[in-house]
Coordinates of C-alpha atoms and ligand atoms in Angstrom, one line a residue:
M1 CA 1.9 10.5 8.3
C2 CA 3.4 10.6 11.9
G3 CA 2.5 7.1 14.0
I4 CA 1.6 7.0 17.8
V5 CA 1.4 3.5 19.3
G6 CA 1.2 3.5 23.9
Y7 CA 0.7 0.2 25.8
V8 CA -0.1 -0.6 29.2
G9 CA -0.8 -3.8 30.4
Y10 CA 1.1 -6.9 30.9
R11 CA 3.2 -7.7 27.8
D12 CA 6.7 -7.3 26.7
C13 CA 6.0 -3.3 26.1
S14 CA 8.8 -2.6 23.8
D15 CA 7.7 -5.6 21.6
V16 CA 3.7 -4.4 21.4
L17 CA 4.9 -1.2 20.3
V18 CA 7.1 -2.3 17.7
S19 CA 4.6 -4.6 16.4
A20 CA 2.2 -1.9 16.7
L21 CA 4.5 0.4 15.1
T22 CA 4.4 -1.9 11.8
K23 CA 1.1 -1.8 10.9
L24 CA 1.3 1.9 11.2
E25 CA 4.5 1.8 8.5
Y26 CA 2.1 1.9 5.8
R27 CA 1.5 5.7 7.1
G28 CA 5.3 6.6 6.0
Y29 CA 7.8 7.6 8.2
D30 CA 11.6 8.5 8.2
S31 CA 12.5 8.0 11.8
A32 CA 11.2 5.5 15.0
G33 CA 11.2 5.9 18.9
I34 CA 10.3 4.6 22.1
A35 CA 9.6 5.1 25.5
V36 CA 9.4 2.4 28.3
F37 CA 8.9 2.7 32.2
E38 CA 11.6 0.8 33.4
N39 CA 11.4 0.4 37.0
D40 CA 9.8 3.4 37.1
K41 CA 12.2 5.3 35.3
I42 CA 11.0 6.6 31.6
A43 CA 14.0 5.6 29.1
V44 CA 14.3 6.3 25.3
A45 CA 15.3 4.4 22.8
K46 CA 15.1 6.0 18.8
S47 CA 16.5 5.7 15.8
K48 CA 16.7 7.1 12.0
G49 CA 15.3 5.0 9.3
K50 CA 13.2 2.5 9.5
L51 CA 11.5 0.1 12.4
Q52 CA 14.3 -2.3 12.1
D53 CA 17.3 0.4 12.2
L54 CA 15.6 1.2 16.4
K55 CA 14.9 -2.9 16.2
D56 CA 19.1 -3.1 15.4
K57 CA 20.1 0.1 17.9
M58 CA 18.0 -2.0 20.9
E59 CA 19.6 -5.0 20.1
I60 CA 23.3 -3.0 20.7
E61 CA 22.3 -0.7 23.3
G62 CA 20.1 -3.2 25.2
K63 CA 16.9 -4.0 24.6
L64 CA 14.1 -1.1 26.4
Q65 CA 12.4 -3.6 29.6
G66 CA 8.8 -2.6 30.8
F67 CA 5.3 -3.4 30.6
A68 CA 4.3 0.3 29.8
G69 CA 5.2 3.1 27.5
I70 CA 4.3 5.4 23.7
G71 CA 6.0 4.9 20.4
H72 CA 6.3 6.8 17.1
T73 CA 7.0 6.6 13.5
R74 CA 7.8 9.7 12.2
W75 CA 7.5 11.4 8.9
A76 CA 9.5 14.8 9.5
T77 CA 8.2 18.1 9.0
H78 CA 10.2 20.3 11.9
G79 CA 14.0 19.5 11.5
E80 CA 15.2 16.6 9.1
P81 CA 15.2 13.0 10.1
S82 CA 17.8 12.1 12.2
D83 CA 18.0 10.3 15.7
I84 CA 17.7 14.1 17.8
N85 CA 14.6 14.7 16.0
S86 CA 12.8 11.6 16.0
H87 CA 10.1 11.0 19.0
P88 CA 9.7 10.8 21.7
H89 CA 10.7 14.2 23.0
S90 CA 11.5 15.2 26.5
G91 CA 10.8 18.0 28.9
K92 CA 12.5 17.0 32.5
R93 CA 9.4 14.6 33.7
V94 CA 7.5 14.7 30.4
T95 CA 8.1 12.5 27.6
L96 CA 5.7 12.4 24.8
V97 CA 5.2 11.4 21.2
H98 CA 3.2 14.0 18.7
N99 CA 1.0 13.4 15.2
G100 CA 0.3 16.7 13.8
I101 CA 1.7 20.6 13.6
I102 CA 1.9 22.7 16.1
E103 CA 1.7 26.0 14.4
N104 CA 3.1 29.0 16.9
Y105 CA 5.7 26.9 18.0
T106 CA 8.2 29.6 17.6
E107 CA 6.3 31.7 20.2
L108 CA 6.3 29.3 22.4
K109 CA 9.9 28.1 21.8
D110 CA 11.0 31.7 22.9
F111 CA 8.4 31.8 26.0
L112 CA 10.3 29.4 27.3
I113 CA 13.4 29.7 26.4
S114 CA 13.1 32.7 28.5
K115 CA 12.4 30.5 30.8
K116 CA 15.7 28.9 30.9
R117 CA 14.4 25.7 28.7
E118 CA 17.4 24.2 26.9
F119 CA 16.3 22.0 23.4
L120 CA 18.0 19.6 21.6
S121 CA 15.6 19.3 18.6
D122 CA 14.3 21.3 15.6
T123 CA 11.1 20.4 16.2
D124 CA 7.8 21.6 17.4
T125 CA 7.3 17.9 19.6
E126 CA 10.0 19.5 21.8
V127 CA 8.2 22.8 22.3
V128 CA 5.1 20.9 23.6
A129 CA 7.0 18.4 26.1
H130 CA 8.5 21.3 27.3
L131 CA 5.8 23.5 27.7
L132 CA 3.6 20.8 29.4
D133 CA 6.2 20.0 32.0
Y134 CA 6.3 23.5 32.6
Y135 CA 2.8 23.7 34.0
Y136 CA 2.7 20.4 35.2
N137 CA 5.4 21.7 37.3
K138 CA 2.9 24.9 38.5
V139 CA 0.1 22.5 38.9
Q140 CA 1.1 19.5 39.8
D141 CA -1.7 17.4 38.2
P142 CA -1.1 15.7 34.8
I143 CA -5.0 16.2 33.4
T144 CA -4.7 20.1 34.3
A145 CA -1.3 20.4 33.0
I146 CA -2.8 18.9 29.4
I147 CA -5.7 20.9 29.8
D148 CA -3.7 24.2 30.2
T149 CA -1.1 23.1 27.4
M150 CA -3.7 22.2 25.6
Q151 CA -5.0 25.9 25.5
E152 CA -1.6 27.4 24.5
L153 CA -1.6 25.0 21.0
K154 CA -2.5 26.3 17.7
G155 CA -2.6 23.5 14.9
S156 CA -3.3 19.5 15.3
F157 CA -2.5 16.8 17.2
A158 CA -1.8 13.9 18.4
L159 CA -0.1 13.3 21.7
G160 CA 0.4 10.3 23.7
I161 CA 2.3 11.5 27.1
V162 CA 3.6 9.7 30.0
F163 CA 4.8 11.4 33.5
A164 CA 7.8 10.5 35.1
D165 CA 5.8 10.5 38.2
Y166 CA 3.6 8.4 37.1
P167 CA 4.8 4.8 36.2
N168 CA 2.6 2.8 33.9
V169 CA -0.1 5.1 33.1
V170 CA 0.0 6.7 29.7
Y171 CA -2.1 9.8 28.7
A172 CA -3.5 10.4 25.1
V173 CA -4.8 13.5 23.7
R174 CA -6.3 14.5 20.2
R175 CA -7.4 17.9 18.5
E176 CA -7.4 17.1 14.8
S177 CA -5.1 14.1 14.3
P178 CA -6.9 10.5 14.3
L179 CA -6.3 8.5 17.6
I180 CA -7.9 5.5 18.7
V181 CA -7.7 4.0 22.5
G182 CA -8.0 0.4 22.3
I183 CA -9.7 -2.3 24.9
G184 CA -8.2 -4.9 25.8
K185 CA -8.4 -7.5 29.6
D186 CA -6.1 -5.8 32.1
E187 CA -4.0 -4.0 28.8
N188 CA -5.3 -1.1 27.0
F189 CA -3.6 0.6 23.7
I190 CA -3.3 3.9 22.6
A191 CA -3.3 3.9 18.7
S192 CA -3.2 6.5 15.2
D193 CA -5.0 3.9 13.9
V194 CA -7.0 0.2 14.2
P195 CA -4.7 -2.2 12.2
A196 CA -2.5 -1.5 15.0
I197 CA -4.3 -2.5 17.8
I198 CA -5.9 -5.3 15.8
K199 CA -3.5 -8.1 16.6
Y200 CA -4.2 -7.7 20.3
T201 CA -7.7 -6.2 20.7
K202 CA -11.3 -5.0 18.3
D203 CA -12.5 -3.3 20.7
Y204 CA -11.7 0.7 21.1
Y205 CA -12.5 4.2 21.4
L206 CA -13.0 7.1 18.6
L207 CA -10.8 10.3 21.3
E208 CA -13.0 12.4 20.0
H209 CA -11.4 16.7 19.4
D210 CA -10.0 18.3 23.1
E211 CA -10.5 14.3 24.8
I212 CA -7.9 13.8 26.9
A213 CA -8.2 9.6 27.6
V214 CA -6.1 8.0 31.0
L215 CA -5.1 4.8 30.6
S216 CA -3.7 1.9 33.3
K217 CA -4.0 -1.2 33.3
N218 CA -6.9 -1.9 34.6
G219 CA -9.3 0.5 32.9
V220 CA -9.3 3.6 30.6
E221 CA -10.8 7.3 31.9
V222 CA -11.5 9.9 29.7
F223 CA -12.2 13.7 30.3
D224 CA -13.2 16.4 28.1
I225 CA -11.4 20.1 27.9
H226 CA -12.8 21.3 31.4
N227 CA -11.8 18.1 33.7
Q228 CA -15.3 16.5 33.4
P229 CA -15.5 12.4 32.8
V230 CA -16.8 11.6 29.4
Q231 CA -19.0 8.3 29.0
K232 CA -17.6 6.7 25.5
E233 CA -19.0 4.2 22.8
L234 CA -17.1 1.0 22.7
K235 CA -16.8 0.4 19.0
T236 CA -15.7 -2.9 17.3
A237 CA -13.7 -3.2 14.7
D238 CA -15.2 -5.3 11.9
W239 CA -12.1 -6.8 9.9
D240 CA -10.0 -9.8 11.2
V241 CA -6.3 -10.0 11.4
D242 CA -5.9 -11.6 7.7
A243 CA -7.1 -7.8 6.4
V244 CA -4.3 -6.7 8.5
G245 CA -1.6 -8.8 6.9
K246 CA 0.1 -9.7 3.3
C247 CA -1.4 -13.0 3.4
G248 CA 1.2 -14.8 1.6
Y249 CA 1.6 -11.6 -0.8
P250 CA 4.8 -10.4 -2.1
H251 CA 3.3 -6.5 -1.2
Y252 CA -0.1 -5.1 0.2
M253 CA -0.5 -3.7 -3.2
I254 CA -0.6 -6.4 -5.1
K255 CA -2.9 -7.9 -2.4
E256 CA -5.4 -5.2 -2.7
I257 CA -5.3 -5.0 -6.2
N258 CA -5.9 -8.8 -6.1
E259 CA -8.9 -7.8 -3.4
Q260 CA -10.7 -5.5 -5.7
P261 CA -13.2 -7.6 -6.6
N262 CA -14.5 -8.2 -3.2
A263 CA -14.3 -4.2 -2.3
I264 CA -16.6 -3.7 -5.4
K265 CA -19.5 -6.1 -4.1
N266 CA -19.1 -5.3 -0.3
T267 CA -19.5 -1.9 -1.7
V268 CA -21.7 -1.9 -4.4
S269 CA -24.6 -4.3 -3.6
P270 CA -25.9 -3.4 0.1
R271 CA -26.7 -0.5 -1.8
I272 CA -29.4 -2.0 -4.5
K273 CA -32.7 -2.4 -3.7
D274 CA -35.5 -4.0 -6.9
G275 CA -32.3 -3.2 -8.9
L276 CA -32.2 0.4 -8.5
P277 CA -29.3 2.6 -6.2
C278 CA -30.6 2.8 -2.8
L279 CA -28.6 5.1 -1.1
E280 CA -31.5 6.0 1.8
E281 CA -29.0 5.5 4.7
C282 CA -26.6 7.3 3.6
N283 CA -29.1 9.8 3.9
I284 CA -29.0 10.8 0.2
T285 CA -33.4 10.1 -1.3
T286 CA -34.7 11.2 -4.7
D287 CA -36.1 13.7 -3.1
S288 CA -33.0 15.5 -1.9
L289 CA -31.1 15.4 -5.4
K290 CA -33.8 17.2 -7.6
D291 CA -32.4 20.4 -6.9
I292 CA -28.9 19.6 -7.2
K293 CA -27.7 23.1 -9.8
Q294 CA -24.2 22.3 -9.3
I295 CA -21.4 19.2 -8.2
Y296 CA -18.4 20.5 -7.0
V297 CA -16.3 17.1 -6.1
V298 CA -12.9 17.8 -4.2
A299 CA -10.2 15.6 -3.4
C300 CA -6.5 15.0 -3.8
G301 CA -4.5 12.3 -5.6
S302 CA -6.1 9.3 -6.5
A303 CA -9.7 10.3 -5.0
M304 CA -9.5 13.5 -7.2
H305 CA -8.8 11.7 -10.3
A306 CA -11.8 9.2 -9.3
G307 CA -13.9 12.4 -9.0
V308 CA -13.0 12.7 -12.4
V309 CA -14.1 10.2 -13.8
G310 CA -17.5 11.5 -11.7
Q311 CA -17.3 14.2 -13.3
Y312 CA -17.7 12.4 -16.6
V313 CA -20.8 10.3 -16.0
I314 CA -22.9 12.6 -13.9
E315 CA -22.6 14.9 -16.9
E316 CA -22.8 12.3 -18.9
L317 CA -26.0 10.6 -17.3
A318 CA -27.2 13.7 -15.1
R319 CA -26.4 16.9 -17.0
T320 CA -25.5 18.4 -13.7
P321 CA -22.5 20.6 -14.2
V322 CA -19.5 19.1 -12.2
T323 CA -16.3 20.9 -11.3
V324 CA -13.7 18.9 -10.1
D325 CA -10.8 20.9 -7.9
I326 CA -8.0 19.5 -5.9
A327 CA -8.8 20.4 -2.2
S328 CA -5.2 22.0 -1.8
E329 CA -6.5 24.5 -4.5
F330 CA -10.2 24.7 -3.7
K331 CA -10.2 26.2 -0.4
Y332 CA -7.5 29.4 -1.5
R333 CA -9.7 30.1 -4.6
N334 CA -12.7 31.4 -2.8
P335 CA -14.5 29.2 -4.6
L336 CA -18.2 30.5 -5.9
V337 CA -19.9 27.5 -4.0
G338 CA -22.7 28.6 -1.6
E339 CA -26.7 27.3 -0.5
G340 CA -27.6 25.1 -3.4
D341 CA -24.7 23.5 -4.3
L342 CA -23.2 20.0 -3.5
V343 CA -20.1 19.1 -2.7
I344 CA -18.8 15.7 -2.8
I345 CA -15.5 15.2 -0.7
I346 CA -14.0 11.7 -1.6
S347 CA -10.7 10.8 1.0
Q348 CA -9.5 7.2 1.8
S349 CA -9.1 7.6 4.6
G350 CA -11.0 10.3 6.0
E351 CA -8.4 12.6 7.9
T352 CA -6.7 13.9 4.7
A353 CA -6.3 18.2 6.3
D354 CA -6.9 20.2 3.0
S355 CA -9.6 17.7 2.2
L356 CA -11.0 18.6 5.5
A357 CA -10.1 22.0 5.0
A358 CA -12.8 22.4 1.6
L359 CA -15.6 20.2 3.5
R360 CA -15.7 22.7 6.2
L361 CA -15.3 25.2 4.0
A362 CA -18.0 24.5 2.0
K363 CA -20.1 23.9 5.1
N364 CA -19.7 27.0 6.2
R365 CA -20.9 28.7 2.7
G366 CA -23.9 26.6 3.4
A367 CA -23.7 24.2 0.2
K368 CA -24.1 20.5 1.2
T369 CA -21.7 18.0 1.5
L370 CA -21.5 14.4 0.5
A371 CA -18.4 12.5 1.4
I372 CA -17.2 9.4 0.2
V373 CA -14.9 7.9 2.8
N374 CA -13.1 4.3 3.4
A375 CA -12.5 5.0 7.1
M376 CA -14.8 4.4 9.6
G377 CA -15.4 7.0 12.1
S378 CA -12.8 9.2 10.6
T379 CA -13.0 13.2 11.3
I380 CA -14.2 13.9 7.4
A381 CA -16.8 10.9 7.5
R382 CA -18.5 12.4 10.9
E383 CA -18.7 16.4 9.4
A384 CA -20.4 15.5 6.6
D385 CA -24.2 15.8 5.9
M386 CA -24.5 13.2 3.6
L387 CA -21.8 9.9 4.2
I388 CA -20.7 7.0 1.5
Y389 CA -18.1 4.4 2.9
T390 CA -16.8 2.7 0.9
H391 CA -16.3 -0.6 2.1
A392 CA -12.6 -1.3 0.8
G393 CA -11.7 -2.7 3.9
P394 CA -8.1 -1.2 5.4
E395 CA -5.9 -0.2 2.8
I396 CA -2.4 -0.1 3.6
S397 CA 0.2 -0.2 0.5
V398 CA 0.1 4.1 0.1
A399 CA -0.5 3.4 -3.3
S400 CA -3.8 3.9 -3.4
T401 CA -5.6 1.0 -5.9
K402 CA -8.9 -0.9 -4.1
A403 CA -9.7 2.4 -2.1
Y404 CA -9.5 4.2 -5.8
M405 CA -11.9 1.0 -7.7
V406 CA -14.5 1.3 -4.7
Q407 CA -14.6 5.6 -5.1
L408 CA -15.5 5.0 -8.9
S409 CA -18.0 2.5 -7.9
V410 CA -19.9 4.7 -5.7
M411 CA -19.9 7.5 -8.2
Y412 CA -21.3 5.5 -10.8
L413 CA -24.0 4.6 -8.1
F414 CA -24.6 8.2 -7.5
A415 CA -24.8 9.2 -10.9
F416 CA -27.2 6.5 -12.2
E417 CA -29.6 7.7 -9.2
L418 CA -28.6 11.3 -9.5
A419 CA -30.2 11.3 -13.3
L420 CA -32.6 8.8 -12.7
A421 CA -33.9 11.5 -9.8
K422 CA -34.0 14.2 -12.2
G423 CA -35.3 12.3 -14.9
R424 CA -33.2 12.3 -17.8
I425 CA -32.9 8.2 -17.3
D426 CA -35.8 6.1 -16.6
E427 CA -36.2 2.8 -14.8
E428 CA -35.0 0.8 -17.2
K429 CA -32.1 2.4 -17.6
C430 CA -31.0 2.9 -14.5
R431 CA -31.9 -1.1 -13.5
Y432 CA -28.8 -1.9 -16.9
Y433 CA -26.3 0.4 -15.8
T434 CA -26.9 -1.0 -11.8
A435 CA -26.6 -4.7 -12.8
K436 CA -24.1 -3.5 -15.2
L437 CA -22.2 -1.9 -12.2
L438 CA -22.8 -5.2 -10.3
E439 CA -21.0 -7.6 -13.4
T440 CA -17.7 -5.4 -12.5
S441 CA -17.1 -7.3 -9.4
D442 CA -17.0 -10.4 -11.6
M443 CA -15.0 -9.0 -14.9
V444 CA -12.1 -6.9 -12.7
K445 CA -11.4 -10.6 -11.6
N446 CA -11.3 -11.6 -15.4
V447 CA -9.2 -8.9 -16.1
I448 CA -6.4 -9.1 -13.5
D449 CA -6.2 -13.3 -14.4
A450 CA -5.8 -12.2 -18.1
S451 CA -3.5 -9.0 -17.6
T452 CA -1.2 -9.9 -15.4
E453 CA 1.9 -11.8 -17.8
I454 CA 1.4 -8.9 -20.2
S455 CA 1.6 -6.3 -17.5
Q456 CA 4.6 -7.7 -16.6
K457 CA 5.9 -7.8 -20.1
I458 CA 5.3 -4.1 -20.6
S459 CA 7.1 -3.5 -17.3
S460 CA 10.0 -4.7 -18.3
K461 CA 9.7 -2.8 -21.2
L462 CA 9.3 0.4 -19.1
I463 CA 12.0 0.1 -15.7
T464 CA 14.9 1.9 -18.1
A465 CA 12.7 4.6 -19.0
D466 CA 13.2 8.4 -17.7
S467 CA 9.6 9.5 -18.6
L468 CA 6.7 8.3 -19.8
L469 CA 3.7 9.9 -21.1
Y470 CA -0.4 8.8 -20.7
I471 CA -2.4 9.8 -23.5
G472 CA -6.8 9.5 -23.7
R473 CA -9.5 11.4 -24.3
G474 CA -12.7 12.0 -22.8
L475 CA -12.7 9.0 -20.0
D476 CA -9.9 7.4 -21.1
Y477 CA -8.0 10.7 -20.1
A478 CA -9.5 10.6 -16.8
L479 CA -8.3 7.3 -16.4
S480 CA -4.7 8.2 -17.8
M481 CA -4.4 11.2 -14.8
E482 CA -4.5 7.6 -12.1
G483 CA -1.9 5.0 -14.2
S484 CA 0.4 7.9 -14.7
L485 CA 0.4 8.6 -10.8
K486 CA 0.7 5.6 -10.0
L487 CA 3.4 4.7 -12.0
K488 CA 5.2 7.5 -10.9
E489 CA 4.5 7.2 -6.8
I490 CA 5.7 4.2 -6.8
S491 CA 8.4 3.7 -9.8
Y492 CA 10.2 6.6 -9.4
I493 CA 9.9 7.2 -13.4
H494 CA 8.7 10.7 -14.2
S495 CA 5.3 10.8 -16.4
E496 CA 2.5 12.5 -17.4
S497 CA -1.1 12.0 -18.3
Y498 CA -2.2 13.6 -20.9
A499 CA -5.1 15.1 -23.3
A500 CA -3.9 13.2 -26.2
G501 CA -5.7 15.7 -28.5
E502 CA -4.4 19.0 -26.6
L503 CA -0.8 16.5 -27.7
K504 CA -0.3 19.1 -30.7
H505 CA -0.2 21.9 -28.8
G506 CA 3.0 22.2 -27.1
T507 CA 3.8 18.6 -25.8
I508 CA 4.6 16.3 -29.2
S509 CA 7.8 18.1 -29.4
L510 CA 8.9 15.7 -25.8
I511 CA 8.3 12.7 -28.1
T512 CA 11.5 10.7 -29.1
K513 CA 12.6 7.0 -29.2
D514 CA 13.4 7.1 -25.3
M515 CA 9.5 8.4 -24.6
P516 CA 7.5 5.4 -24.0
V517 CA 3.4 6.3 -24.6
I518 CA 0.8 4.6 -23.3
A519 CA -2.2 5.4 -24.6
V520 CA -5.8 4.2 -23.6
A521 CA -8.4 4.1 -26.4
T522 CA -11.2 2.3 -24.8
Q523 CA -13.8 4.8 -26.0
S524 CA -16.0 4.1 -29.2
D525 CA -16.3 7.8 -30.0
L526 CA -13.3 8.2 -29.5
Y527 CA -11.7 5.6 -30.7
E528 CA -10.6 6.8 -33.9
K529 CA -9.4 10.2 -32.9
T530 CA -7.2 8.5 -30.2
V531 CA -5.8 6.3 -33.4
S532 CA -4.5 9.1 -34.8
N533 CA -3.0 10.6 -32.0
I534 CA -1.2 7.0 -31.5
K535 CA 0.3 7.4 -35.5
E536 CA 1.8 11.0 -34.8
V537 CA 3.7 9.9 -31.6
K538 CA 5.0 6.5 -33.1
A539 CA 5.7 8.3 -35.9
R540 CA 7.9 10.8 -34.1
G541 CA 9.6 7.3 -32.9
A542 CA 7.7 6.4 -29.2
K543 CA 7.6 3.0 -28.1
V544 CA 3.6 2.9 -27.9
I545 CA 1.4 0.7 -25.0
M546 CA -2.1 0.8 -26.3
I547 CA -5.3 -0.2 -23.9
C548 CA -8.5 -1.0 -26.2
Q549 CA -11.1 -3.0 -26.3
E550 CA -11.1 -6.6 -27.3
G551 CA -12.5 -7.1 -31.1
N552 CA -11.3 -3.1 -31.8
D553 CA -9.8 -2.6 -35.3
V554 CA -5.7 -2.2 -34.0
P555 CA -3.9 -1.0 -37.2
K556 CA -0.5 -2.9 -37.6
D557 CA 2.2 -1.6 -36.0
I558 CA 0.6 1.4 -34.6
A559 CA 1.9 -0.1 -30.7
N560 CA 4.5 -2.7 -29.7
Y561 CA 2.0 -3.6 -27.3
V562 CA -1.6 -4.0 -27.7
L563 CA -3.1 -4.7 -24.2
Q564 CA -7.0 -5.4 -24.5
V565 CA -10.0 -5.5 -21.9
P566 CA -13.4 -7.1 -22.6
K567 CA -15.6 -5.5 -24.4
F568 CA -18.4 -4.0 -21.9
E569 CA -20.3 -1.1 -21.1
E570 CA -18.4 1.9 -22.4
L571 CA -19.3 4.3 -19.6
L572 CA -17.9 1.7 -17.0
L573 CA -14.9 0.8 -18.7
P574 CA -12.5 2.7 -16.5
M575 CA -13.5 0.1 -13.6
L576 CA -11.7 -2.9 -15.9
V577 CA -9.1 -0.4 -17.5
C578 CA -7.6 0.7 -14.0
V579 CA -6.4 -3.4 -13.4
P580 CA -3.6 -3.2 -16.5
L581 CA -2.7 0.4 -15.5
Q582 CA -2.4 -0.8 -11.7
L583 CA -0.4 -3.4 -12.0
I584 CA 2.1 -1.8 -15.4
A585 CA 3.1 0.1 -12.2
Y586 CA 3.6 -2.6 -9.4
Y587 CA 5.6 -4.9 -11.8
T588 CA 7.4 -1.7 -12.8
A589 CA 8.2 -0.4 -9.4
V590 CA 8.8 -4.2 -8.4
Q591 CA 11.5 -4.5 -11.2
R592 CA 13.0 -1.5 -10.0
G593 CA 13.5 -3.0 -6.6
N594 CA 11.2 -0.5 -5.0
D595 CA 10.0 -0.6 -1.9
V596 CA 6.4 -0.9 -3.3
D597 CA 4.3 -0.7 -0.5
Q598 CA 6.3 2.6 1.1
P599 CA 7.4 3.7 -1.7
R600 CA 10.2 7.2 -0.5
N601 CA 9.3 10.2 1.0
L602 CA 5.0 9.4 1.0
A603 CA 2.7 9.6 3.7
K604 CA -0.3 7.1 3.3
S605 CA -2.3 9.4 5.0
V606 CA -1.6 13.2 4.8
T607 CA -2.8 14.9 8.3
V608 CA -1.2 18.3 7.2
E609 CA -1.3 20.8 5.1
Ligands
F6R701 C1 -2.1 7.9 -4.3 C2 -2.5 7.9 -3.2 C3 -3.0 9.5 -3.0 C4 -4.5 9.8 -2.3 C5 -4.3 11.1 -1.6 C6 -5.8 11.2 -0.8 O1 -1.7 6.4 -4.2 O2 -2.9 7.1 -2.3 O3 -2.8 10.2 -4.0 O4 -4.8 9.3 -3.1 O5 -3.1 11.6 -0.6 O6 -6.0 10.5 0.4 P1 -7.4 10.2 0.7 O7 -7.9 9.5 0.0 O8 -6.9 9.3 2.0 O9 -7.6 11.3 1.3

């Protein structure tokens, strides 16, 4: 969703702001803007569209010149994408950018209109700018005015603020929406996420809920909502600049698909001791697992799909019941969650609003919570009782690939440890599974190499389809869900995943020669049954792409394409089979000429409900 940056230092501020915003493009946006102190006056440039549109506009109207300012990429919530609705917004002497949603903006707007304030845009952000200016008028002190304004605001916000009376000073504040303060030498930054500043500095402060930062060229001060100074712990990002660059790949998505073998290794290896899973550093011990009666996995999108694979594996190995919930449904269905339950929240960003709300609900009801999160220091990571970081590194492409892969690997590790703790598998079996999990790193690399060409070929046959069906049973069905989401979100071809055995109960009526079917059939015990379902769709004219294991006896003429993955421990096959599904989605989107890394309407980090 929206991205915020801010800079104060000695470099050309416009260049820094636009370059930093480029690194936040992955969050999704439809307009962009910056405000820069030009000779002690605040100048604003903003435009609907991409950052290139903003740059083109500045080319014509003049680049903003100065050494301090704020910038923004907007993902429209209140009001359509337009020049006027783009940030920054101003209220007389205050100019600001905002990420989040102000829930009570209508009543605040009415109040401000009664004070003769005039509004140009449809946004909730402009209301904040005027409210802040209103308080600033009264108290004549930026921090006190910010605190007074925060007391009035309901909802989530991260703000970057400049006051016309305080040239070359940038203020920042956050509630719920993430914000970091980058610490450089003779320069300082604010940003929604680390990739924006990594080119300039790796050192940063994580701004906490309701903290206010004041940045000048020579230093940063942080205050709490009572205007008391706060000592911050300096954090250092452990990635290099390459981690946030494309490194020669045409898209982040394909780079990230290729990073999966390493991501698995980095995530799994440190959690293995004497050949067995060891999650003690994550606050998870054998004793703490023994008494778990019911597990809820709650997440959104691909993260939720990783949870569905986890459900099959945990129930199979640990014989513990698992319910998987979509986070936005979980919190409104008054779930029967409480003491003795374990709620697992899976999230790449650690900031997804619905997943965060589910976590808080689970904690309030007395359940133990475990977060599986990729983004270090994110809100979900900090609020859960137990935490397993996935070490995928930054995921920039909106479509999740490597983060999904490592979420799977953690679900496996957790399932093995739980099954051992509950005495459902013995140490020998656990060691076997753990060793196999480690092997997936090399196996995934082989599968990427072996399936690239055929995935390209298959994609070339899919690009004209209007709709697709993914089918499978058991773990293959869990995987089909992810394959289908990946394809639709970046290729814009409608697709659905369906339990193969359920087809005859309605959906098979959709099958024609124009409806390609991707059938996943990797599980031996279900193979014959899925093959029967494939025959049924083939008989009705569907073009079939079948994904199965090498050595499977594939009946003649059953499929137009057969894509085989190496024989491997079947419980772990989803980690291999998701690779061709990712590649098929990727190449289909590329061949359709789509913006693969920033699909339309989507945001990487969904910080509003
Ligand atoms: C799809 C995708 C999304 C995310 C979902 C949850 O490719 O990336 O479906 O998985 O928005 O996001 P996180 O994991 O950040 O909570």
